[in-house]
CSV table of N, CA and C in Angstrom, one decimal:
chain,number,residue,atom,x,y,z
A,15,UNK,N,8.9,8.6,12.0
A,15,UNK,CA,7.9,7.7,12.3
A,15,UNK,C,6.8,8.3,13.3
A,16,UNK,N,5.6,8.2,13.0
A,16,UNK,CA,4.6,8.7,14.0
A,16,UNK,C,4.3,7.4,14.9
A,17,UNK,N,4.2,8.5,16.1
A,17,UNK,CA,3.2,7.6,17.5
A,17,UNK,C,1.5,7.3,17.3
A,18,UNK,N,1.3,7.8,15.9
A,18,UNK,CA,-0.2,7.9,16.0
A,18,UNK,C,-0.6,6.2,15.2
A,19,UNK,N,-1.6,6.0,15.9
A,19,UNK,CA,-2.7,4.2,16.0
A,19,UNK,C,-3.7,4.6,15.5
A,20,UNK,N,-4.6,3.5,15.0
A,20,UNK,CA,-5.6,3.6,14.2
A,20,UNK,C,-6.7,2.3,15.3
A,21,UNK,N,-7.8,2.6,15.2
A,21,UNK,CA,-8.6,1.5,15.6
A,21,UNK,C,-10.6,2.1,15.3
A,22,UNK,N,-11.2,1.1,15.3
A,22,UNK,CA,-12.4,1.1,14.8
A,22,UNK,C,-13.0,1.9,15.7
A,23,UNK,N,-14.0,2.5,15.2
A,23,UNK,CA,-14.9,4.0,16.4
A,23,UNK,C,-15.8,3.0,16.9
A,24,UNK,N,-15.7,2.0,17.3
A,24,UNK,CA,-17.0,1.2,17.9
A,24,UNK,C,-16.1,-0.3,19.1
A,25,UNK,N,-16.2,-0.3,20.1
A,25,UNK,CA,-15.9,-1.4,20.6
A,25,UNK,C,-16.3,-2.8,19.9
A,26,UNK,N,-17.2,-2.9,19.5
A,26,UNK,CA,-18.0,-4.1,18.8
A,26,UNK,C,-17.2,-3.9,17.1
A,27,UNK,N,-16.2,-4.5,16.8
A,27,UNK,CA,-15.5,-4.4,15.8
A,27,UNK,C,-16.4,-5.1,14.0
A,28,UNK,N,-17.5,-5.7,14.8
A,28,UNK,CA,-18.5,-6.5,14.2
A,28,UNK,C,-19.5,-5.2,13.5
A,29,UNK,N,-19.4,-4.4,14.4
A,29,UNK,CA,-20.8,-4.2,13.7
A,29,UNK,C,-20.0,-2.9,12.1
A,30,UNK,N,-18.6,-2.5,12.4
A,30,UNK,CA,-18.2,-2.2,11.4
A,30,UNK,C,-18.0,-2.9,10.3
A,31,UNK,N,-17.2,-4.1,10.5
A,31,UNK,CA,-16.7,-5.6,9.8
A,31,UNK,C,-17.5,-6.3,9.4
A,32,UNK,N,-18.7,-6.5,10.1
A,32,UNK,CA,-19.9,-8.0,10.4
A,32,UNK,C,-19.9,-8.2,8.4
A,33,UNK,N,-20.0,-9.7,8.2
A,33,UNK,CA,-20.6,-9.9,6.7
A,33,UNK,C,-19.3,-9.5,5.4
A,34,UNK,N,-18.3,-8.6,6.1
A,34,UNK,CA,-17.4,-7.9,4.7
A,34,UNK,C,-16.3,-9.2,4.7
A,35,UNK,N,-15.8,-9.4,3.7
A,35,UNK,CA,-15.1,-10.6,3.0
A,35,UNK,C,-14.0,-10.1,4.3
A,36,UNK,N,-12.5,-10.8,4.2
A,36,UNK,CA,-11.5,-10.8,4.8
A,36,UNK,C,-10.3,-10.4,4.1
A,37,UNK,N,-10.3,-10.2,3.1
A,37,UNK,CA,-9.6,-9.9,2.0
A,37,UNK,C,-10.1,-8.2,1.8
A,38,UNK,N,-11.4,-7.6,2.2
A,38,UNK,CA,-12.0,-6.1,2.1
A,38,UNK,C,-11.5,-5.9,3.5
A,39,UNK,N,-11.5,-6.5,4.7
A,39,UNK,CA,-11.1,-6.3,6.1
A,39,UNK,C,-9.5,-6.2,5.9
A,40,UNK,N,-8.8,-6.7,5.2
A,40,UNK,CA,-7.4,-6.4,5.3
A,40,UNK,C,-7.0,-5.6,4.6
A,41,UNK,N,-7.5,-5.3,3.6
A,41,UNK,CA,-6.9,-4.2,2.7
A,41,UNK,C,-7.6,-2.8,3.9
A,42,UNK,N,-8.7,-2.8,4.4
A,42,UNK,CA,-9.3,-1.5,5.1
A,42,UNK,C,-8.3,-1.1,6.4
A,43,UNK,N,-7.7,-2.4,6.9
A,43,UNK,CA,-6.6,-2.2,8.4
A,43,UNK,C,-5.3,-2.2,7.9
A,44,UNK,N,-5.0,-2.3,6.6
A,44,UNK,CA,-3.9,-1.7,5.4
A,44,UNK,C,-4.0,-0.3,5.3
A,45,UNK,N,-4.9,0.6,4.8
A,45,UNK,CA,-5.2,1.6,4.4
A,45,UNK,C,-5.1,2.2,6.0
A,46,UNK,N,-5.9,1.8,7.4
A,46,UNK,CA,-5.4,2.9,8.4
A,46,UNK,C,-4.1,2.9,9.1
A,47,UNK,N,-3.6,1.6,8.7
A,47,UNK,CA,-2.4,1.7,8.5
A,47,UNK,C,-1.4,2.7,8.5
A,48,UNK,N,-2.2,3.2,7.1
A,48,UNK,CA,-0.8,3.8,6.9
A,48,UNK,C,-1.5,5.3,7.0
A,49,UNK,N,-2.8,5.6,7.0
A,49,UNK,CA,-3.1,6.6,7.8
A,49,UNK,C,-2.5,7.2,9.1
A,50,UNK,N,-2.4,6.2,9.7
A,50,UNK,CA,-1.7,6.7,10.8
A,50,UNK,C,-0.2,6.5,11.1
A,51,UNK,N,0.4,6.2,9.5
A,51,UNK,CA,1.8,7.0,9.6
A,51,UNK,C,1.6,8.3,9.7
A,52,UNK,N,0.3,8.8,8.8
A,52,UNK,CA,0.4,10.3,8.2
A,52,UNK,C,0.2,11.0,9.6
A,53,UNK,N,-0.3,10.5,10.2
A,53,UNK,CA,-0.6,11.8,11.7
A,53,UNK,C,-1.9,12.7,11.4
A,54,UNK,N,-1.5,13.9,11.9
A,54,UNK,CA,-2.4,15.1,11.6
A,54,UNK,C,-1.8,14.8,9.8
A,55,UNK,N,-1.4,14.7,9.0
A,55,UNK,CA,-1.8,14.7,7.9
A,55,UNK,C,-3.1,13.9,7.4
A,56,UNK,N,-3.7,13.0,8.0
A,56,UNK,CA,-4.5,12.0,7.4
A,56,UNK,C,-5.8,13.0,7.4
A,57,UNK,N,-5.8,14.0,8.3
A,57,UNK,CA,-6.6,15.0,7.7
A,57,UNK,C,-6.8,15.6,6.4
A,58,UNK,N,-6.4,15.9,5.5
A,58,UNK,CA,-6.4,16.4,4.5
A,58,UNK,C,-6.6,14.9,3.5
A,59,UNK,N,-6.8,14.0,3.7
A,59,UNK,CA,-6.5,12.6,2.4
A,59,UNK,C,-8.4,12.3,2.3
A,60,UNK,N,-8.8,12.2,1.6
A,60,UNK,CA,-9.9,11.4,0.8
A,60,UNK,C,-11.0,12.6,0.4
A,61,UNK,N,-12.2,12.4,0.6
A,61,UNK,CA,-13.1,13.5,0.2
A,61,UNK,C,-14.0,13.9,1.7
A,62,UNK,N,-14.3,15.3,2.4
A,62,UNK,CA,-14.4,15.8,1.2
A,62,UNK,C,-13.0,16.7,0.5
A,63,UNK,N,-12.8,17.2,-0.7
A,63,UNK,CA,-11.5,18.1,-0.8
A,63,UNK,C,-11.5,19.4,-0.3
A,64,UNK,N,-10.6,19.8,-0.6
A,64,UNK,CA,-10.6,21.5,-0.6
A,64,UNK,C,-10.5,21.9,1.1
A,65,UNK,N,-10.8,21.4,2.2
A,65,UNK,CA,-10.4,21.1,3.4
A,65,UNK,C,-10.3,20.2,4.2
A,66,UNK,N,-9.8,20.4,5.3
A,66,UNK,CA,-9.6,19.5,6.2
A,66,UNK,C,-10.2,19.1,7.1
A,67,UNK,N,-10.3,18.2,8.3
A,67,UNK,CA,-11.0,17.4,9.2
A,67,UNK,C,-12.1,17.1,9.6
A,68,UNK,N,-13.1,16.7,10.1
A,68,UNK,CA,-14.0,16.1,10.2
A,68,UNK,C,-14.1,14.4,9.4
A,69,UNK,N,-15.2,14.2,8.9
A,69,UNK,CA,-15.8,12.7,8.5
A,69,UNK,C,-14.9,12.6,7.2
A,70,UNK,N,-14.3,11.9,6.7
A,70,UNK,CA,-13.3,12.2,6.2
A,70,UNK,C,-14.0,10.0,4.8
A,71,UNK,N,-13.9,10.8,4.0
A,71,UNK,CA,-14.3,9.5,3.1
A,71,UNK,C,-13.3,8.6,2.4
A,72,UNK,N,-12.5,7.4,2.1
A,72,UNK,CA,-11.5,6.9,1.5
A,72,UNK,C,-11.9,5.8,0.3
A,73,UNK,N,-12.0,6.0,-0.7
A,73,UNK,CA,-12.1,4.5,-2.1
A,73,UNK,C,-11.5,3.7,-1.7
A,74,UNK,N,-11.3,2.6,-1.6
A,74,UNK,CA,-10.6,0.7,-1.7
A,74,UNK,C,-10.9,0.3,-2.8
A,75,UNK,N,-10.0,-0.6,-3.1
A,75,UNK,CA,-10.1,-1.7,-4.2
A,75,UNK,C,-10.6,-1.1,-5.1
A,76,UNK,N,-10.1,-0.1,-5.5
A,76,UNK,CA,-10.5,0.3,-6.9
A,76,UNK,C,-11.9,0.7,-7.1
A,77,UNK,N,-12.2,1.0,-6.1
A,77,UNK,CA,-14.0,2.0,-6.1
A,77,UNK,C,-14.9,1.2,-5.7
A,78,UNK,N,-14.4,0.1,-4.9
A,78,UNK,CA,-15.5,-0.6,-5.1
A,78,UNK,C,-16.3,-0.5,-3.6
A,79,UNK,N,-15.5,0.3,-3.1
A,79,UNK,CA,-16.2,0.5,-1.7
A,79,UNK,C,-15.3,1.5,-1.1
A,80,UNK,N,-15.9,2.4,0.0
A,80,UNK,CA,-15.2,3.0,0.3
A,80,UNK,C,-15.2,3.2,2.4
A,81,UNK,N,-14.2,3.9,2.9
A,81,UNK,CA,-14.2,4.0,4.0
A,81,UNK,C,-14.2,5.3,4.9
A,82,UNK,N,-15.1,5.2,5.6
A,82,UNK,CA,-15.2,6.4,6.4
A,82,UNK,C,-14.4,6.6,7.8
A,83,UNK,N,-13.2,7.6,7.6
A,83,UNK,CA,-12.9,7.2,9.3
A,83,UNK,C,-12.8,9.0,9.5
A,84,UNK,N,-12.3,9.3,11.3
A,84,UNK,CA,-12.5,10.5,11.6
A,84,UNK,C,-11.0,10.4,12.4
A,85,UNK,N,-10.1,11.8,12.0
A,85,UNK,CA,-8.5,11.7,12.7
A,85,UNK,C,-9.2,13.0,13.7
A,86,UNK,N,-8.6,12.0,15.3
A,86,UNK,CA,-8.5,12.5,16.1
A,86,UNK,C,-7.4,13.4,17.0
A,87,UNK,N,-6.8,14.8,16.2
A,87,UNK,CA,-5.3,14.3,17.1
A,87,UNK,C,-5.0,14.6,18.3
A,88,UNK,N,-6.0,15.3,19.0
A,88,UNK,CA,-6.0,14.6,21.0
A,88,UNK,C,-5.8,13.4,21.4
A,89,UNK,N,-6.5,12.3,20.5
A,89,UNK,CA,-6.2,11.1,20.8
A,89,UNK,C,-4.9,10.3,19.8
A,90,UNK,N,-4.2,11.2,19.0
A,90,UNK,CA,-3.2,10.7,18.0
A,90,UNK,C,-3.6,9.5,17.7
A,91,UNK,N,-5.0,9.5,17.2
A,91,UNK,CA,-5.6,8.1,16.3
A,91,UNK,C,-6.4,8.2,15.2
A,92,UNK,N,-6.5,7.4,14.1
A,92,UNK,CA,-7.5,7.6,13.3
A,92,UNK,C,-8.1,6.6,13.6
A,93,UNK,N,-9.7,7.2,13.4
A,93,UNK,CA,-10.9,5.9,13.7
A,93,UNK,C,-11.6,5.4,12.1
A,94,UNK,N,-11.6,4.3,12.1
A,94,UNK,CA,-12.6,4.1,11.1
A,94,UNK,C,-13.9,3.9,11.6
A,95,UNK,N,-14.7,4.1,10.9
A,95,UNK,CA,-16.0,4.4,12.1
A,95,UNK,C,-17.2,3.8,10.4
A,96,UNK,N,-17.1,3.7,9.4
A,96,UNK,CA,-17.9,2.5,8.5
A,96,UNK,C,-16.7,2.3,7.4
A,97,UNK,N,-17.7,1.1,6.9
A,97,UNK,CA,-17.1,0.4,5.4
A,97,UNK,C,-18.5,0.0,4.8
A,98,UNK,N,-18.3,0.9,3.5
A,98,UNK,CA,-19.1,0.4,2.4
A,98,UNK,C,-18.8,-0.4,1.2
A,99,UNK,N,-19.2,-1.6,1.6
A,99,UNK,CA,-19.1,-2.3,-0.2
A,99,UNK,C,-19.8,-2.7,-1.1
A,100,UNK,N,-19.2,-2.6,-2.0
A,100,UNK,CA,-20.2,-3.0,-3.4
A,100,UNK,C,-19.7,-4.3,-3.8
A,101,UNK,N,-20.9,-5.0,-3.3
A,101,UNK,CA,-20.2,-6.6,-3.5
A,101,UNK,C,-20.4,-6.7,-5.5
């Protein structure tokens, strides 16, 4: 089991969230979820491929939007830092 936590790259959790359904909000704190079982693995998961860390992009719900977060692991956290949806 990892010690590594996930939380939004912005104090203001609004201005990531603000307007997104709550049903797009739970599946997205689902998904870093379990990112941050992965640890330093959640580096290598979404696009872009072929390497590892930096801005790191993730699909939801079946394409209909996706999530940008950035794994920290000085801070053993992944940040989600936007959410894009296609309403």
């Amino acid at each position: 089991m990892s010690d590594w936590t996930w939380d939004y790259n912005t104090d203001d959790h609004a201005h990531v969230t603000g307007g997104l359904p709550p049903g797009v909000i739970a599946e997205v704190e689902r998904i870093a979820t379990e990112l941050s079982v992965l640890g330093r693995d959640a580096e290598a998961v979404g696009r872009p491929t072929g390497r590892s860390g930096g801005l790191r992009e993730f699909d939801i719900l079946g394409g209909r939007g996706f999530i940008n977060f950035l794994v920290v692991p000085r801070h053993e956290c992944v940040y989600v830092c936007g959410i894009t949806w296609y309403e």
